[in-house]
mmCIF file of C-alpha atoms in Angstrom:
data_model
loop_
_atom_site.group_PDB
_atom_site.id
_atom_site.type_symbol
_atom_site.label_atom_id
_atom_site.label_comp_id
_atom_site.label_asym_id
_atom_site.label_seq_id
_atom_site.Cartn_x
_atom_site.Cartn_y
_atom_site.Cartn_z
ATOM 1 C CA MET A 1 62.073 55.807 -6.249
ATOM 2 C CA GLY A 2 64.063 54.171 -9.175
ATOM 3 C CA ASP A 3 63.072 54.051 -12.564
ATOM 4 C CA ASP A 4 59.161 53.719 -11.838
ATOM 5 C CA GLN A 5 59.217 57.198 -10.846
ATOM 6 C CA ASP A 6 60.776 59.277 -14.191
ATOM 7 C CA SER A 7 59.369 59.326 -17.622
ATOM 8 C CA TYR A 8 59.518 56.857 -19.827
ATOM 9 C CA ASP A 9 62.298 56.598 -21.914
ATOM 10 C CA PRO A 10 60.791 57.901 -25.651
ATOM 11 C CA SER A 11 62.916 55.396 -26.902
ATOM 12 C CA LEU A 12 60.271 52.468 -25.325
ATOM 13 C CA LEU A 13 57.702 54.073 -27.596
ATOM 14 C CA SER A 14 60.002 53.473 -30.848
ATOM 15 C CA ASN A 15 60.427 50.124 -29.965
ATOM 16 C CA ILE A 16 56.504 49.751 -29.767
ATOM 17 C CA LEU A 17 56.110 51.366 -32.716
ATOM 18 C CA SER A 18 59.033 49.164 -34.733
ATOM 19 C CA ARG A 19 57.343 45.911 -33.302
ATOM 20 C CA LEU A 20 53.768 47.650 -34.197
ATOM 21 C CA ASN A 21 55.087 47.784 -38.071
ATOM 22 C CA ALA A 22 56.531 44.257 -38.059
ATOM 23 C CA SER A 23 53.802 42.724 -37.006
ATOM 24 C CA ASN A 24 51.027 45.161 -39.560
ATOM 25 C CA ALA A 25 53.438 43.733 -42.154
ATOM 26 C CA SER A 26 53.266 40.157 -40.830
ATOM 27 C CA ALA A 27 49.074 40.884 -40.663
ATOM 28 C CA GLN A 28 49.541 42.189 -44.395
ATOM 29 C CA SER A 29 51.032 39.008 -45.911
ATOM 30 C CA HIS A 30 48.789 36.705 -44.576
ATOM 31 C CA ARG A 31 45.379 38.427 -45.691
ATOM 32 C CA SER A 32 44.502 39.794 -49.148
ATOM 33 C CA THR A 33 41.607 41.831 -48.109
ATOM 34 C CA PRO A 34 42.056 44.235 -44.946
ATOM 35 C CA ALA A 35 39.489 43.138 -41.915
ATOM 36 C CA PRO A 36 36.756 45.023 -41.028
ATOM 37 C CA VAL A 37 37.621 47.443 -38.133
ATOM 38 C CA ARG A 38 35.504 47.970 -35.071
ATOM 39 C CA ILE A 39 33.984 50.787 -33.836
ATOM 40 C CA LEU A 40 33.839 51.180 -30.176
ATOM 41 C CA GLN A 41 30.380 51.231 -29.028
ATOM 42 C CA PRO A 42 29.408 52.752 -25.494
ATOM 43 C CA PRO A 43 30.719 51.197 -22.389
ATOM 44 C CA ARG A 44 28.271 47.940 -21.586
ATOM 45 C CA SER A 45 30.204 44.643 -21.798
ATOM 46 C CA PRO A 46 34.498 44.719 -22.289
ATOM 47 C CA LEU A 47 35.925 43.827 -25.529
ATOM 48 C CA ARG A 48 38.263 41.347 -24.320
ATOM 49 C CA SER A 49 35.838 40.117 -21.220
ATOM 50 C CA SER A 50 37.953 37.144 -20.158
ATOM 51 C CA ALA A 51 38.702 36.971 -16.849
ATOM 52 C CA ALA A 52 42.431 35.955 -17.395
ATOM 53 C CA SER A 53 42.768 39.396 -19.889
ATOM 54 C CA LEU A 54 41.120 41.565 -16.793
ATOM 55 C CA ALA A 55 43.501 39.827 -14.407
ATOM 56 C CA ASN A 56 46.488 40.478 -16.335
ATOM 57 C CA ALA A 57 45.151 44.400 -16.716
ATOM 58 C CA ALA A 58 44.354 44.775 -12.821
ATOM 59 C CA SER A 59 47.608 43.265 -12.309
ATOM 60 C CA VAL A 60 49.888 45.613 -13.521
ATOM 61 C CA THR A 61 50.819 48.434 -10.650
ATOM 62 C CA THR A 62 53.953 49.905 -11.767
ATOM 63 C CA TRP A 63 55.196 51.879 -14.827
ATOM 64 C CA SER A 64 57.449 49.903 -16.205
ATOM 65 C CA ALA A 65 54.964 46.935 -16.060
ATOM 66 C CA ALA A 66 52.307 48.807 -17.883
ATOM 67 C CA LEU A 67 55.118 49.820 -20.964
ATOM 68 C CA GLN A 68 55.527 46.214 -21.486
ATOM 69 C CA TYR A 69 51.931 45.300 -21.009
ATOM 70 C CA MET A 70 50.949 48.301 -23.595
ATOM 71 C CA MET A 71 53.909 46.840 -25.810
ATOM 72 C CA THR A 72 52.182 43.281 -25.695
ATOM 73 C CA LEU A 73 48.211 44.566 -26.030
ATOM 74 C CA LEU A 74 49.432 46.833 -28.809
ATOM 75 C CA ALA A 75 50.785 44.136 -31.071
ATOM 76 C CA ALA A 76 48.366 41.412 -30.088
ATOM 77 C CA ASP A 77 45.663 43.325 -31.191
ATOM 78 C CA PRO A 78 46.266 46.279 -33.646
ATOM 79 C CA VAL A 79 42.054 47.330 -33.343
ATOM 80 C CA VAL A 80 43.202 48.987 -29.630
ATOM 81 C CA LEU A 81 45.692 51.227 -31.500
ATOM 82 C CA VAL A 82 42.669 52.476 -34.091
ATOM 83 C CA GLN A 83 40.328 53.181 -30.807
ATOM 84 C CA LEU A 84 42.772 55.061 -28.860
ATOM 85 C CA LYS A 85 43.035 57.283 -32.352
ATOM 86 C CA ARG A 86 39.550 57.798 -32.483
ATOM 87 C CA MET A 87 39.760 58.728 -28.830
ATOM 88 C CA ARG A 88 42.165 61.258 -29.326
ATOM 89 C CA SER A 89 40.723 62.202 -32.975
ATOM 90 C CA ASP A 90 37.177 63.077 -31.134
ATOM 91 C CA GLN A 91 38.720 64.902 -27.968
ATOM 92 C CA ASN A 92 40.725 67.397 -30.364
ATOM 93 C CA SER A 93 37.336 67.782 -32.540
ATOM 94 C CA HIS A 94 35.377 68.855 -29.548
ATOM 95 C CA GLU A 95 38.109 70.821 -28.211
ATOM 96 C CA GLN A 96 38.578 72.848 -31.387
ATOM 97 C CA GLN A 97 34.654 73.079 -31.311
ATOM 98 C CA TRP A 98 34.500 74.502 -27.440
ATOM 99 C CA TRP A 99 37.445 76.968 -28.484
ATOM 100 C CA ASN A 100 35.554 78.066 -31.578
ATOM 101 C CA ALA A 101 32.457 78.600 -29.606
ATOM 102 C CA ARG A 102 34.358 80.752 -27.419
ATOM 103 C CA VAL A 103 35.891 82.886 -29.728
ATOM 104 C CA ALA A 104 32.539 83.980 -31.345
ATOM 105 C CA ILE A 105 31.422 84.813 -28.154
ATOM 106 C CA GLU A 106 34.393 87.468 -27.576
ATOM 107 C CA LYS A 107 33.672 88.615 -31.746
ATOM 108 C CA GLN A 108 30.029 89.087 -31.227
ATOM 109 C CA PHE A 109 30.541 91.487 -27.982
ATOM 110 C CA ASP A 110 33.461 92.576 -30.136
ATOM 111 C CA ASP A 111 31.558 93.931 -32.577
ATOM 112 C CA ARG A 112 29.426 95.793 -30.558
ATOM 113 C CA LYS A 113 31.602 97.490 -29.033
ATOM 114 C CA LYS A 114 32.739 98.835 -32.039
ATOM 115 C CA LEU A 115 29.034 99.482 -32.949
ATOM 116 C CA GLU A 116 28.446 101.492 -30.160
ATOM 117 C CA SER A 117 31.658 103.205 -30.995
ATOM 118 C CA LEU A 118 30.697 104.056 -34.135
ATOM 119 C CA LEU A 119 26.992 105.213 -33.035
ATOM 120 C CA SER A 120 28.976 107.797 -30.796
ATOM 121 C CA MET A 121 31.038 109.508 -33.041
ATOM 122 C CA VAL A 122 27.828 110.179 -35.488
ATOM 123 C CA GLY A 123 25.763 111.447 -32.617
ATOM 124 C CA GLY A 124 23.397 108.015 -32.946
ATOM 125 C CA LYS A 125 21.576 106.517 -29.523
ATOM 126 C CA THR A 126 23.689 103.685 -28.256
ATOM 127 C CA SER A 127 22.274 101.185 -25.810
ATOM 128 C CA SER A 128 25.033 100.812 -23.726
ATOM 129 C CA ASN A 129 28.894 102.030 -23.279
ATOM 130 C CA VAL A 130 32.106 99.935 -23.340
ATOM 131 C CA THR A 131 31.994 99.018 -19.862
ATOM 132 C CA THR A 132 28.787 97.707 -19.769
ATOM 133 C CA ILE A 133 29.732 95.964 -22.664
ATOM 134 C CA ASP A 134 32.760 94.380 -21.439
ATOM 135 C CA THR A 135 31.311 93.408 -17.772
ATOM 136 C CA GLU A 136 27.939 91.172 -20.422
ATOM 137 C CA LEU A 137 31.264 89.689 -22.033
ATOM 138 C CA GLU A 138 33.007 88.610 -18.659
ATOM 139 C CA THR A 139 29.552 87.408 -17.920
ATOM 140 C CA ALA A 140 29.063 85.255 -20.783
ATOM 141 C CA LEU A 141 32.903 84.032 -21.288
ATOM 142 C CA THR A 142 32.227 82.822 -17.168
ATOM 143 C CA THR A 143 28.746 80.867 -18.038
ATOM 144 C CA TYR A 144 30.592 79.215 -20.708
ATOM 145 C CA ASP A 145 33.764 78.087 -19.561
ATOM 146 C CA THR A 146 31.561 76.688 -16.645
ATOM 147 C CA LYS A 147 29.526 74.816 -19.237
ATOM 148 C CA VAL A 148 32.817 73.740 -21.206
ATOM 149 C CA LEU A 149 34.378 72.753 -17.686
ATOM 150 C CA ARG A 150 31.701 70.467 -17.084
ATOM 151 C CA ALA A 151 31.747 68.942 -20.770
ATOM 152 C CA ILE A 152 35.362 68.405 -20.012
ATOM 153 C CA LYS A 153 34.726 65.955 -17.313
ATOM 154 C CA GLY A 154 31.951 64.454 -18.863
ATOM 155 C CA MET A 155 34.455 63.040 -22.113
ATOM 156 C CA ARG A 156 37.250 62.558 -19.290
ATOM 157 C CA ASP A 157 34.598 60.017 -17.473
ATOM 158 C CA ALA A 158 33.517 58.070 -21.023
ATOM 159 C CA GLN A 159 37.654 57.999 -21.862
ATOM 160 C CA ARG A 160 38.146 56.451 -18.775
ATOM 161 C CA SER A 161 34.948 53.966 -19.135
ATOM 162 C CA GLU A 162 37.054 53.377 -23.021
ATOM 163 C CA LEU A 163 39.653 52.182 -21.561
ATOM 164 C CA GLU A 164 38.892 50.394 -19.204
ATOM 165 C CA ILE A 165 36.906 48.300 -21.703
ATOM 166 C CA LEU A 166 40.295 48.330 -23.999
ATOM 167 C CA GLN A 167 42.380 47.000 -20.877
ATOM 168 C CA ILE A 168 44.527 49.754 -20.379
ATOM 169 C CA PRO A 169 46.690 49.453 -17.505
ATOM 170 C CA PHE A 170 45.690 51.466 -14.579
ATOM 171 C CA PHE A 171 42.113 52.158 -16.138
ATOM 172 C CA VAL A 172 40.505 48.727 -15.031
ATOM 173 C CA THR A 173 41.157 49.145 -11.403
ATOM 174 C CA ALA A 174 39.810 52.003 -9.016
ATOM 175 C CA THR A 175 42.515 52.232 -6.843
ATOM 176 C CA ALA A 176 42.899 55.491 -4.822
ATOM 177 C CA GLY A 177 45.856 57.893 -4.277
ATOM 178 C CA SER A 178 48.326 59.995 -5.752
ATOM 179 C CA GLU A 179 50.645 57.371 -7.116
ATOM 180 C CA HIS A 180 47.530 56.007 -9.520
ATOM 181 C CA GLU A 181 46.691 59.399 -10.419
ATOM 182 C CA GLU A 182 50.087 59.951 -11.350
ATOM 183 C CA ASN A 183 50.412 56.611 -13.664
ATOM 184 C CA ARG A 184 47.267 57.467 -15.020
ATOM 185 C CA ALA A 185 47.957 60.654 -16.327
ATOM 186 C CA ARG A 186 51.136 59.400 -17.685
ATOM 187 C CA MET A 187 49.146 56.753 -19.306
ATOM 188 C CA MET A 188 47.191 59.177 -21.075
ATOM 189 C CA GLN A 189 50.279 61.462 -22.436
ATOM 190 C CA PHE A 190 52.071 57.836 -23.680
ATOM 191 C CA ILE A 191 48.940 57.454 -25.349
ATOM 192 C CA ASP A 192 48.700 61.146 -27.151
ATOM 193 C CA ASP A 193 52.412 60.692 -27.402
ATOM 194 C CA LEU A 194 51.666 56.793 -29.549
ATOM 195 C CA THR A 195 48.844 57.958 -31.281
ATOM 196 C CA THR A 196 50.448 61.682 -32.322
ATOM 197 C CA ALA A 197 53.547 58.973 -33.747
ATOM 198 C CA VAL A 198 51.563 57.065 -35.466
ATOM 199 C CA PRO A 199 50.075 58.138 -39.123
ATOM 200 C CA ALA A 200 46.141 57.522 -39.586
#
């Protein structure tokens, strides 16, 4: 269905970044000390609570319009980018912690297998065999993965709330449908690319 159904043109991201750089350079030339960075708090009230701002974000229903809106939003309020980068950094940190914990579980059971194998070689008493340990490992990983999936869902819900507060298109309305969900996914990918491209 036209350009709105295609992936966004990377050149548009470059355009946004160049405008942000120009905006930041202009802002720096007009102040001698940096403005304090606002920290995003748990969702309570919109950071930009004006009805006009909310209406603008809620009225965006196409991908091309969303890109134009984001360009305007990021240029007008650089703090939005700071908060998006923090959100992405938090996600990366959680994902790394979850992965490290899973690796630790696997190592724990691998060490048990090595110990049981060593004991059997020297004629010592073993508490379980390799097959039993493998079964226990599978159970432990299944239990852990279930917990992680719940944690991921909680993180995604929290991110949606933050994106709603920040007035990000497709997250300020509860519109149902595959196209809306697809646009949300594309916006998340755009945010990934944006926060990766802009240095900390």
